[in-house]
Short mmCIF file of C-alpha atoms in Angstrom, two decimals:
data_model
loop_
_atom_site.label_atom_id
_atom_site.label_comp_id
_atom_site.label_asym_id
_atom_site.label_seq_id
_atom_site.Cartn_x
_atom_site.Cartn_y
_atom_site.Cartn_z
CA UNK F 13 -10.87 0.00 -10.91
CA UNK F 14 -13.72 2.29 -10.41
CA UNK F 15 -13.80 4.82 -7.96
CA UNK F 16 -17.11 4.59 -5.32
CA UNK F 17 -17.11 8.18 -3.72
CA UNK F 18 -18.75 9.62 -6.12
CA UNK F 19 -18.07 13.49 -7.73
CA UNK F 20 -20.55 15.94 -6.74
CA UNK F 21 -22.20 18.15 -9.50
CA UNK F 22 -23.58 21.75 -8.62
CA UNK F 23 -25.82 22.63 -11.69
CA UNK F 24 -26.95 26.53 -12.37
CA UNK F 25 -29.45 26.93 -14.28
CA UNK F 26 -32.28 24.48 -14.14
CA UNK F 27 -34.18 25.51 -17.95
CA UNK F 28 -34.64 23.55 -21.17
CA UNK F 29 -30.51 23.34 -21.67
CA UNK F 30 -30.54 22.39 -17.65
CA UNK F 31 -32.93 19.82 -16.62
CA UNK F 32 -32.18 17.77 -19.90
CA UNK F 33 -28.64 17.54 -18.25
CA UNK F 34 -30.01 16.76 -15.05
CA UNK F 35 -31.70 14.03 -16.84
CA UNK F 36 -29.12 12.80 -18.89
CA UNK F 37 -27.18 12.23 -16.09
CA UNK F 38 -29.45 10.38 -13.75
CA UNK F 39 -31.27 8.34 -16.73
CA UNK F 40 -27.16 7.04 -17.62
CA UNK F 41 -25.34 7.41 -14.25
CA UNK F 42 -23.99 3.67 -14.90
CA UNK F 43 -22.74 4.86 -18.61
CA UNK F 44 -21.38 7.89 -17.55
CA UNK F 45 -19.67 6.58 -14.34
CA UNK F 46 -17.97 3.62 -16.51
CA UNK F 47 -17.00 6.26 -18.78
CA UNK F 48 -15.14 8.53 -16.29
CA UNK F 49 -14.28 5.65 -13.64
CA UNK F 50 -16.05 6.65 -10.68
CA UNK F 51 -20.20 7.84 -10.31
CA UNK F 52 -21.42 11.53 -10.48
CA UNK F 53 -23.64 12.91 -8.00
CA UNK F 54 -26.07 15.70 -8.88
CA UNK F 55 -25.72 17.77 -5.58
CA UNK F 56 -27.70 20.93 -5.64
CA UNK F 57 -29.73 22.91 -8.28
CA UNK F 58 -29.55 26.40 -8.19
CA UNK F 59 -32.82 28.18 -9.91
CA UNK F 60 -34.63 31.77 -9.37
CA UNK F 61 -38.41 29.73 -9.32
CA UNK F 62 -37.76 26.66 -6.51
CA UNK F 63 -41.94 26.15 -6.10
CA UNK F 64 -41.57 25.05 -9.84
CA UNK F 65 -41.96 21.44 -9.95
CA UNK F 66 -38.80 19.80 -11.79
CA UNK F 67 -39.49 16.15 -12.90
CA UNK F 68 -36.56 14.09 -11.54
CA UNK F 69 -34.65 16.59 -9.28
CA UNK F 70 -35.48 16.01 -5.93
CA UNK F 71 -36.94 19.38 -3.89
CA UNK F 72 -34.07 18.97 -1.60
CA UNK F 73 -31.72 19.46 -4.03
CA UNK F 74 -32.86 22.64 -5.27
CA UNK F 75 -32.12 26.38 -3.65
CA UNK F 76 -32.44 29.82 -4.81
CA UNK F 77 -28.93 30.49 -3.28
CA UNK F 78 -26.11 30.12 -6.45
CA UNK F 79 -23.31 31.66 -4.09
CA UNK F 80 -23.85 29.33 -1.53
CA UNK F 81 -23.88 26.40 -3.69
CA UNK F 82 -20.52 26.83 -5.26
CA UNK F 83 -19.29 27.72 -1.96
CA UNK F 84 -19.96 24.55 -0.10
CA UNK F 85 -15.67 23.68 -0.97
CA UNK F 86 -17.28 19.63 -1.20
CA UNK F 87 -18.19 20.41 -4.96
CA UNK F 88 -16.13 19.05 -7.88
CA UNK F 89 -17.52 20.63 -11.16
CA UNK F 90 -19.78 23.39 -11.63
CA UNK F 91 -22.19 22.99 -14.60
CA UNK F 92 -23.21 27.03 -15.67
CA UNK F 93 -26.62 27.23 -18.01
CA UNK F 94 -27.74 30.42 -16.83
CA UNK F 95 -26.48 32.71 -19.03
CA UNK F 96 -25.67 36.43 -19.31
CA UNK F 97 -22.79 38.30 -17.71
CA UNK F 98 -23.86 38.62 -14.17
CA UNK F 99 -24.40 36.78 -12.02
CA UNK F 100 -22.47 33.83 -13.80
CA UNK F 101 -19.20 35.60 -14.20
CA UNK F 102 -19.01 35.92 -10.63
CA UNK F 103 -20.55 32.08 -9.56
CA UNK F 104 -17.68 30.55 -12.38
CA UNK F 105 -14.97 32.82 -10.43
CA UNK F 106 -16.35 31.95 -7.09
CA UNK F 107 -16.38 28.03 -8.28
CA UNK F 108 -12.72 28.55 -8.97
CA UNK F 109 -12.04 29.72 -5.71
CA UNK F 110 -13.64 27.01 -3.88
CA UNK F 111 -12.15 23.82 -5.84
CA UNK F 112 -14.37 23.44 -8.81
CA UNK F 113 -13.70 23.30 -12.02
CA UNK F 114 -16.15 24.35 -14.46
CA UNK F 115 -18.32 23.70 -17.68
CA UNK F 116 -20.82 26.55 -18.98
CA UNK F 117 -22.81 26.97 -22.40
CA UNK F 118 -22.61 31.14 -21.66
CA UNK F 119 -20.93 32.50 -25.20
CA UNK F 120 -21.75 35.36 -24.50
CA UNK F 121 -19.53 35.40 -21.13
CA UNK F 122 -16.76 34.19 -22.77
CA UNK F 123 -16.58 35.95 -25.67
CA UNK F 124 -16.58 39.30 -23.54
CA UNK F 125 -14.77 37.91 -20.39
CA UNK F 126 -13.02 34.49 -21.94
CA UNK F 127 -9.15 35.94 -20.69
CA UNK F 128 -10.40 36.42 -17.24
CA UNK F 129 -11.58 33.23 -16.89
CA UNK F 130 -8.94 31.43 -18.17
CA UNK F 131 -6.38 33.24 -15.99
CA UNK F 132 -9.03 32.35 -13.16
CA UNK F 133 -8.73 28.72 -13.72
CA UNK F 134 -5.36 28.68 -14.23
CA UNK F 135 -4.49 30.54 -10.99
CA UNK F 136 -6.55 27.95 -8.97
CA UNK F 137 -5.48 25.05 -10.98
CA UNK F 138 -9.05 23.77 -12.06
CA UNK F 139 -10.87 23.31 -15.76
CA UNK F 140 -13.13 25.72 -17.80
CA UNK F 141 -15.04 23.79 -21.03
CA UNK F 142 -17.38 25.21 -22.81
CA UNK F 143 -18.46 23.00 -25.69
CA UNK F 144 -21.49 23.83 -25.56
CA UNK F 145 -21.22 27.42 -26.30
CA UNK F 146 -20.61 27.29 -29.60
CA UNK F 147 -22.91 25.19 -32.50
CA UNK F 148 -24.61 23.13 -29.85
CA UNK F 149 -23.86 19.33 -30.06
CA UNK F 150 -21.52 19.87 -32.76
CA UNK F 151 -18.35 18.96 -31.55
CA UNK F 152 -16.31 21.95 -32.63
CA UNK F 153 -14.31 23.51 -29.72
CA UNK F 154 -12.52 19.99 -28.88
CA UNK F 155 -11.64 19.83 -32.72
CA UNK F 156 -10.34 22.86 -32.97
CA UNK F 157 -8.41 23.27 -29.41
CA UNK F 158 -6.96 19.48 -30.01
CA UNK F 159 -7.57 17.70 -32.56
CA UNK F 160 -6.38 20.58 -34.87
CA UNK F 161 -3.47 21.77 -32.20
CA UNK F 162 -0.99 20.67 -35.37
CA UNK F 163 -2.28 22.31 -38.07
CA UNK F 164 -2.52 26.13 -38.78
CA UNK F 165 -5.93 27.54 -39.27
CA UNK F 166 -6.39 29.88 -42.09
CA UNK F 167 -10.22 30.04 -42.08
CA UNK F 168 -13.51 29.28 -40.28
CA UNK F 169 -16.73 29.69 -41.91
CA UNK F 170 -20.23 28.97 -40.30
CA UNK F 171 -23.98 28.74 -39.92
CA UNK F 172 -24.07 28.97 -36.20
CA UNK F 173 -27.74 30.22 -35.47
CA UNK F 174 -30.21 28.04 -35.85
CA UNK F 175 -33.08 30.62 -36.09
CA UNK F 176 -31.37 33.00 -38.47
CA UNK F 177 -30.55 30.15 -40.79
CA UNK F 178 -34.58 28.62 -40.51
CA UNK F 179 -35.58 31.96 -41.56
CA UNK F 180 -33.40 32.61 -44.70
CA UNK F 181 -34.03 29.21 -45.69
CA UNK F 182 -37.90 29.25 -45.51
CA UNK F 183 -37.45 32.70 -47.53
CA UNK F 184 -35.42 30.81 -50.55
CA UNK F 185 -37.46 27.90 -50.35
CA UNK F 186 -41.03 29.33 -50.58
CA UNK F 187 -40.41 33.23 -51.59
CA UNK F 188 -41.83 34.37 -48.02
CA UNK F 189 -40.91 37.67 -46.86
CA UNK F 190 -38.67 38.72 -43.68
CA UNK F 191 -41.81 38.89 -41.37
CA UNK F 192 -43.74 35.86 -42.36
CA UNK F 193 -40.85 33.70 -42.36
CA UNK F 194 -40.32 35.35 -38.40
CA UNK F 195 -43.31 34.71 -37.41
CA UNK F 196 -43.92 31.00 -38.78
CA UNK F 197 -40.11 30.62 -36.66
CA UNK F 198 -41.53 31.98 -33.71
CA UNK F 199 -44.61 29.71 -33.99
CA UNK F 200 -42.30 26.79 -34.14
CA UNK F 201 -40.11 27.62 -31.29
CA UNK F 202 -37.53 28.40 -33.47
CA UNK F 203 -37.31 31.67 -32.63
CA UNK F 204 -37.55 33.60 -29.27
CA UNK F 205 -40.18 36.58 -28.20
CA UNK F 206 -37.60 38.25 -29.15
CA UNK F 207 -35.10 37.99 -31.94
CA UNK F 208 -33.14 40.57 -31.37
CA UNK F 209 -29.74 38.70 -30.45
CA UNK F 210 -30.47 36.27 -33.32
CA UNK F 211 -31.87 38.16 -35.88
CA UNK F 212 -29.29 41.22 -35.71
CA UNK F 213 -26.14 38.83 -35.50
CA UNK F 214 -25.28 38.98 -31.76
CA UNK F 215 -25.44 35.11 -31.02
CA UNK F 216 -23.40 34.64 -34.28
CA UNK F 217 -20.71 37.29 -33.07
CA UNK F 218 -20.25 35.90 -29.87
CA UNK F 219 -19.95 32.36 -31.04
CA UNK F 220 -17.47 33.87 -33.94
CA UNK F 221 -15.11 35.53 -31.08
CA UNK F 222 -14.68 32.53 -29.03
CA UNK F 223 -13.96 30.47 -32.97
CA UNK F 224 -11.32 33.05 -33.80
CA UNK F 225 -9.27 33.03 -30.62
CA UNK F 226 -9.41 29.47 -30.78
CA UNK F 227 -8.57 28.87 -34.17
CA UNK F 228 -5.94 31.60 -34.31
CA UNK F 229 -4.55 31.50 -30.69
CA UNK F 230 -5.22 35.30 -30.49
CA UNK F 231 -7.87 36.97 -28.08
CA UNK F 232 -11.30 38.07 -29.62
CA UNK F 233 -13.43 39.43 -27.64
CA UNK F 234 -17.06 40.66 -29.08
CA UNK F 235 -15.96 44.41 -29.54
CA UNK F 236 -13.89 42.94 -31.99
CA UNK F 237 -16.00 41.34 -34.48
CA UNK F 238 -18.01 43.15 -37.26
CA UNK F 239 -21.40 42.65 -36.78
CA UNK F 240 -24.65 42.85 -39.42
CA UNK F 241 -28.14 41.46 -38.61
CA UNK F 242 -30.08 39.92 -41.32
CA UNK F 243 -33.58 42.15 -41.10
CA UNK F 244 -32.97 44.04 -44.48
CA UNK F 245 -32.44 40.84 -46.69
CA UNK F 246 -35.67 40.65 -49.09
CA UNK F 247 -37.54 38.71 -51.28
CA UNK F 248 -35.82 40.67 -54.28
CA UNK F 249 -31.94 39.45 -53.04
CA UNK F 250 -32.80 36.28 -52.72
CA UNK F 251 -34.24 36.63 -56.37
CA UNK F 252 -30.93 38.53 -57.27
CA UNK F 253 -29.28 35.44 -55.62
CA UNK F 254 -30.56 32.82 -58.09
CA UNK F 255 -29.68 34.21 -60.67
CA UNK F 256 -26.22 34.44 -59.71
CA UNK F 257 -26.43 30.67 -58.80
CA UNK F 258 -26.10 31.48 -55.08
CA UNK F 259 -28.67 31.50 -51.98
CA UNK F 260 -27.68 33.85 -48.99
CA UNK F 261 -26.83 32.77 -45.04
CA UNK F 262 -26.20 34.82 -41.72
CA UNK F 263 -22.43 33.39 -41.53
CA UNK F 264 -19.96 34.01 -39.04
CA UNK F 265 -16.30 34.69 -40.69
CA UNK F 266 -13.19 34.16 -39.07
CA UNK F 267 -9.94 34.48 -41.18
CA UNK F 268 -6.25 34.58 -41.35
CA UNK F 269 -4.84 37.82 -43.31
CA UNK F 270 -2.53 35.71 -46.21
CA UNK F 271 0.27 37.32 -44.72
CA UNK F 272 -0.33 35.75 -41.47
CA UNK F 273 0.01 38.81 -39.47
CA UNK F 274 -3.10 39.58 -38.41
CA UNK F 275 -6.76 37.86 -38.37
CA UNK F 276 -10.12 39.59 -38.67
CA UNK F 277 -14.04 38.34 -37.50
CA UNK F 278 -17.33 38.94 -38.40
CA UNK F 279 -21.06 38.52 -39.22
CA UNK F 280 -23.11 39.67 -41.82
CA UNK F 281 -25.51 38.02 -44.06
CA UNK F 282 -23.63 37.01 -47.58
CA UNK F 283 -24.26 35.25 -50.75
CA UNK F 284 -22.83 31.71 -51.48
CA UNK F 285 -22.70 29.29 -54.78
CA UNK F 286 -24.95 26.63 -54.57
CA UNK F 287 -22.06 24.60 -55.03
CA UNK F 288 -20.87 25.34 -51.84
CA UNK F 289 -21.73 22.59 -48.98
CA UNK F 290 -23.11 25.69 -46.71
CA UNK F 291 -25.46 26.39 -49.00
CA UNK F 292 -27.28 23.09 -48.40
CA UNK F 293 -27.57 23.61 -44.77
CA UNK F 294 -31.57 23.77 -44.23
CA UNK F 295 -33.95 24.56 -41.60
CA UNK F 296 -32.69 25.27 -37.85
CA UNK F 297 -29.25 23.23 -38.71
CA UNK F 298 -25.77 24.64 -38.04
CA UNK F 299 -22.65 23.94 -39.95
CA UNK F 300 -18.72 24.81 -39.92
CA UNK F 301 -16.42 24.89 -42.62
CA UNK F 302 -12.37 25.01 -41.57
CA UNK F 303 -9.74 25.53 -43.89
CA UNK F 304 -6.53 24.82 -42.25
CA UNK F 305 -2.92 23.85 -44.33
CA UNK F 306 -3.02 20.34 -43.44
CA UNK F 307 -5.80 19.05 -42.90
CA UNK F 308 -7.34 20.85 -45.95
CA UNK F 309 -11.49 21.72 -45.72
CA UNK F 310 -13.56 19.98 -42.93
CA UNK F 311 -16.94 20.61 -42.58
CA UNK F 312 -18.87 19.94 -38.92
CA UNK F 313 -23.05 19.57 -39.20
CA UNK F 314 -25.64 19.38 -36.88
CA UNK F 315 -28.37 20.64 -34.58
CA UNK F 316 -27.14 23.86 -32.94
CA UNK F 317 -29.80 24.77 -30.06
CA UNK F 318 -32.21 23.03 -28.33
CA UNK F 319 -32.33 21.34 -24.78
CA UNK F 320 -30.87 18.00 -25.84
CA UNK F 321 -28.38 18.64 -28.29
CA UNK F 322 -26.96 21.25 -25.79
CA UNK F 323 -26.97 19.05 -22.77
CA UNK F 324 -25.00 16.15 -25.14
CA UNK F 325 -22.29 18.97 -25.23
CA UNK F 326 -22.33 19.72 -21.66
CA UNK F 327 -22.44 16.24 -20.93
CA UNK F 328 -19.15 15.27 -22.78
CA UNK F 329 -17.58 18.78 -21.51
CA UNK F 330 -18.24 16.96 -18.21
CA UNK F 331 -17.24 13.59 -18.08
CA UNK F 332 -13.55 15.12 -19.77
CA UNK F 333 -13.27 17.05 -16.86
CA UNK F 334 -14.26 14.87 -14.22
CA UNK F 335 -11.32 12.64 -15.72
CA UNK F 336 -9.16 15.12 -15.40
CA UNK F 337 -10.38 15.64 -11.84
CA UNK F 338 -9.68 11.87 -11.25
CA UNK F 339 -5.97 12.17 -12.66
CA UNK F 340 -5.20 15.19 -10.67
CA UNK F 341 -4.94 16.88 -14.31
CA UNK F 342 -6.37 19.79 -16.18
CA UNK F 343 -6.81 19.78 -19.93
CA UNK F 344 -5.79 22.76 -22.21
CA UNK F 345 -6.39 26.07 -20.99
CA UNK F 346 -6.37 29.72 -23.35
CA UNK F 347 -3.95 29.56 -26.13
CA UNK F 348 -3.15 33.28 -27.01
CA UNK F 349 0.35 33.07 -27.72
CA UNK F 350 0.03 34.60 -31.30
CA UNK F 351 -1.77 37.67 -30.08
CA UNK F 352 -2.48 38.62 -33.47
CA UNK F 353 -4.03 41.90 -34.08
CA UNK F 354 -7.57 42.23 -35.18
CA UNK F 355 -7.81 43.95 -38.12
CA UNK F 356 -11.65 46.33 -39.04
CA UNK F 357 -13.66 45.67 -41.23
CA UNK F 358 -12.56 48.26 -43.51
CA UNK F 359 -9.43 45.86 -44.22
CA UNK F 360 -11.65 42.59 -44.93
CA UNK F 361 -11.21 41.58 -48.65
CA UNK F 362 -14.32 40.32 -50.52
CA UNK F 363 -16.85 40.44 -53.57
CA UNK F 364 -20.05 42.48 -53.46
CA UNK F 365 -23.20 42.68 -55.32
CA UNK F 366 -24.89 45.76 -55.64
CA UNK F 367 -28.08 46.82 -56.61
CA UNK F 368 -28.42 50.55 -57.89
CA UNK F 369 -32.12 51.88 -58.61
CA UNK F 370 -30.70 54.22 -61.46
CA UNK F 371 -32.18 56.54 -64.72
CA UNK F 372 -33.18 54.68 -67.46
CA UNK F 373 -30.90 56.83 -70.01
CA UNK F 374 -28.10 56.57 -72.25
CA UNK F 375 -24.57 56.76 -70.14
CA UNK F 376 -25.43 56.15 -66.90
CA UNK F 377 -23.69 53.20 -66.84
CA UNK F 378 -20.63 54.54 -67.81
CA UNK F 379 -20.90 56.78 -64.97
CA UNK F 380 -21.60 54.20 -62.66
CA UNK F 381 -18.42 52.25 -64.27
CA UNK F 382 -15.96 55.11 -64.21
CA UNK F 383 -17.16 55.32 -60.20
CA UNK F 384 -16.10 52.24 -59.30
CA UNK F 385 -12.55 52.66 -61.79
CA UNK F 386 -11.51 55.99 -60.04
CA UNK F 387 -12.18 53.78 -56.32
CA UNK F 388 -9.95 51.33 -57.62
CA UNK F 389 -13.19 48.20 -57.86
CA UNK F 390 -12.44 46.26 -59.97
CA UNK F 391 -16.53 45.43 -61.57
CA UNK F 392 -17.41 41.50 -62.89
CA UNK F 393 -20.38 41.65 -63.87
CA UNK F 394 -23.43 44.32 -64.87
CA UNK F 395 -26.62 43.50 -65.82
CA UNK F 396 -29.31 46.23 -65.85
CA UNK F 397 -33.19 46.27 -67.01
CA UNK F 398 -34.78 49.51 -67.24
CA UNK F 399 -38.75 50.13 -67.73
CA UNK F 400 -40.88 53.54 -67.93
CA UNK F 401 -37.64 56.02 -67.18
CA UNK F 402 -36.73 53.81 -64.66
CA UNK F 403 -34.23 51.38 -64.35
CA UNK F 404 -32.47 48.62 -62.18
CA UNK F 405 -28.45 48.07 -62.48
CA UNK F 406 -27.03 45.02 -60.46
CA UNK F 407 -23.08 45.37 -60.16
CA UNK F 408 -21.04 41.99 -59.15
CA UNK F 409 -17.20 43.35 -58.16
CA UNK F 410 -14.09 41.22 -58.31
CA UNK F 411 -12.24 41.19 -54.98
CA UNK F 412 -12.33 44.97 -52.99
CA UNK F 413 -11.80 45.88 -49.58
CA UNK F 414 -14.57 46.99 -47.29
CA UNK F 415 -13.60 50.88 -47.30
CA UNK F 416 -12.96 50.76 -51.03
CA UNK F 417 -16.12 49.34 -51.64
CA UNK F 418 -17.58 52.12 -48.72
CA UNK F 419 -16.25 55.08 -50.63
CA UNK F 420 -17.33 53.46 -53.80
CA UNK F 421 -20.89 53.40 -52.95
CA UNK F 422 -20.40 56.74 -51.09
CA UNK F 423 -19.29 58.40 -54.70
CA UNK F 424 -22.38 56.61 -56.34
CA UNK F 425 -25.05 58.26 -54.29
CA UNK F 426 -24.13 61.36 -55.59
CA UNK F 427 -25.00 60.70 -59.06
CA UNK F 428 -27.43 62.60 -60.30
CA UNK F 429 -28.75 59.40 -62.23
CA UNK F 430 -28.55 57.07 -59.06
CA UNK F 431 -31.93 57.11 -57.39
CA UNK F 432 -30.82 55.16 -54.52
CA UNK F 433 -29.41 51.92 -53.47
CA UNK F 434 -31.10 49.14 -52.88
CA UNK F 435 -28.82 46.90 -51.71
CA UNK F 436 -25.68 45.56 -51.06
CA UNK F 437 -24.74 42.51 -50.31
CA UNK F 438 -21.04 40.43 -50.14
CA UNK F 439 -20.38 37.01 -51.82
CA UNK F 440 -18.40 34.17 -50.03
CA UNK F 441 -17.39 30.87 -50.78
CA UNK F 442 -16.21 31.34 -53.73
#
């Protein structure tokens, strides 16, 4: 039997994420109400422009006063699509406190203030989802906080920025350099004025904290994961790339150590086979790959940004917790109990490919070879071409840690035969 008082909504935010949930939820109140047994009432819209004219949110509804919104103590759930640390940190706290539970899209909140909140919600007995922080509509947080609650996760592996991932394709597709490919993402609305968070990783590392913690039932907060921005990939790597029968991604990296004990994070652009169903991930698209014991390798696809997609995250985020508000219930909170340490990046195991601009004379590869032997890197392949004095030398190592491979490269620079290097560059997916 459905409920008729309805629950009241407070939404933050009122932007391209926002109003498509405002819309979503008047254009299928009957849906959604049948889904969660009683209606939903959109009760006030908190924005910082209220002469703006918002098709399909009454004026009434709308105030420039957030704090007095999630005060009123007559609101059920909280949606947050504001984003940033402050103010939202202190309107989801201040929800908490006055009997609402909460959904937000704000990684970047959670991966820097995610305990907080949790303890928060759990001291007030109310909800905190946040689907929608991580790869958009793809259903990915549920998966791995429930469906996946079983099974031990050894590994998640990801596209999950839509802009980085339209650029580096449009470079291996057509050959276009950093900037053009940029700019034709910017004149799509790919990419924002500017890039900065996508471009030099930060989305990706956020979105890779909140994975890990999940995944491993450890905190990771942003501090902790490695991050590397994808401006320096060229032309050339992708080149180097093909022939190696591998295209290159921004991917976030979250992994068990094989002896269990501790976990690491990270983001940084890499190499990966062809072969590999990341590599096939085009455009603005997102994708996860999870490697857990039982389940095996799953793989989760899909739009990652963008109003709709978004709000279809928020949207099921909500109608979960308004069932729980029904029931008298809250659904799973932080799961930390492993409080694994996070290892550097110095400790992460992987192959690299190197290119060396290098003297185009007899021995220098032996140097470069007895290098890597006395740094204990183990090389795969060489190949070098060499023109006018001058020469190129691509290295591909077997398995090496980050600081072997640091020192490594540190040794080669001081080669007298070693011009410079031009890149480096790890391989995943292997």
């Amino acid at each position: 039997m459905m409920r008729t008082r309805p629950l009241k909504v407070a939404l933050l935010g009122c932007g391209v994420v926002g109003s498509e949930v405002a819309r979503i939820m008047t254009t299928h109140a009957d849906d959604l109400a049948a889904r969660i047994g009683a209606p939903i009432e959109l009760a006030g819209v908190a924005v910082r422009r209220p002469s703006k004219v918002r098709e399909g949110i009454p004026q009434e509804l709308v105030t420039t006063d957030a704090t007095a919104l999630v005060k009123r103590g007559d609101i059920d759930v909280v949606v947050e699509v504001i984003g940033g640390i402050e103010p939202a940190r202190s309107l989801i706290t201040t929800a908490f406190e006055h009997g609402a539970s909460v959904v937000s899209a704000n990684k970047a909140l959670l991966a820097q203030d995610g305990a907080a909140l949790h303890a928060a919600a759990d001291q007030h007995g109310k909800d905190l989802y946040y689907e929608a922080a991580v790869a958009g509509a793809i259903p990915l947080i549920r998966p791995l906080r429930e469906s996946l609650a079983g099974d031990k996760v050894n590994r998640v592996l990801g596209i999950v920025n839509g802009t980085t991932n339209f650029i580096l394709d449009k470079m291996d597709s057509t050959g276009a350099g950093y900037q053009e490919a940029l700019d034709e993402a910017t004149a799509l609305g790919y990419a924002e004025a500017d890039p900065t968070a996508d471009v030099e990783g930060f989305d990706a590392a956020a979105k890779a904290a909140i994975l890990a913690g999940i995944a491993f039932h450890t905190r990771v907060r942003l501090d902790d994961v490695y991050r590397e921005g994808m401006t320096e990939v060229t032309a050339a790597d992708f080149a180097s790339a093909k022939e190696m029968g591998c295209t290159i991604k921004l991917l976030a990296i979250c992994e068990r150590a094989e002896d269990g004990r501790s976990v690491t994070a990270r983001v940084h652009p890499a190499m990966i086979p062809l072969t590999h169903p990341l590599a096939s991930v085009r455009g603005a698209y997102n994708a996860v790959f999870v490697e857990s014991d039982a389940s095996g390798q799953l793989m989760f696809y899909g739009p990652g940004a963008g109003g709709a997609p978004t709000a279809s995250a928020v949207l099921g985020d909500l109608v979960a917790v308004c069932r729980n508000r029904l029931s008298g219930t809250t659904g799973p909170g932080e799961s930390a109990y492993a409080a694994l340490p996070v290892e550097s990046m110095g400790e992460v195991v992987t192959r690299y490919h190197i290119s060396l601009d290098v003297a185009d004379k007899p021995g220098v590869l032996a140097q470069v070879a007895t290098v890597f032997a006395e740094h204990g890197v183990s090389i795969d392949t060489v190949r070098q071409q060499g023109k006018d004095g001058e020469a190129s030398l691509v290295v591909v190592t077997h398995r090496a840690s980050d600081a072997a491979l640091g020192g490594t490269v540190e040794a080669l620079r001081k080669l007298d035969t070693v011009r410079g290097v031009a890149s480096i560059m790890r391989v995943e997916g292997e």
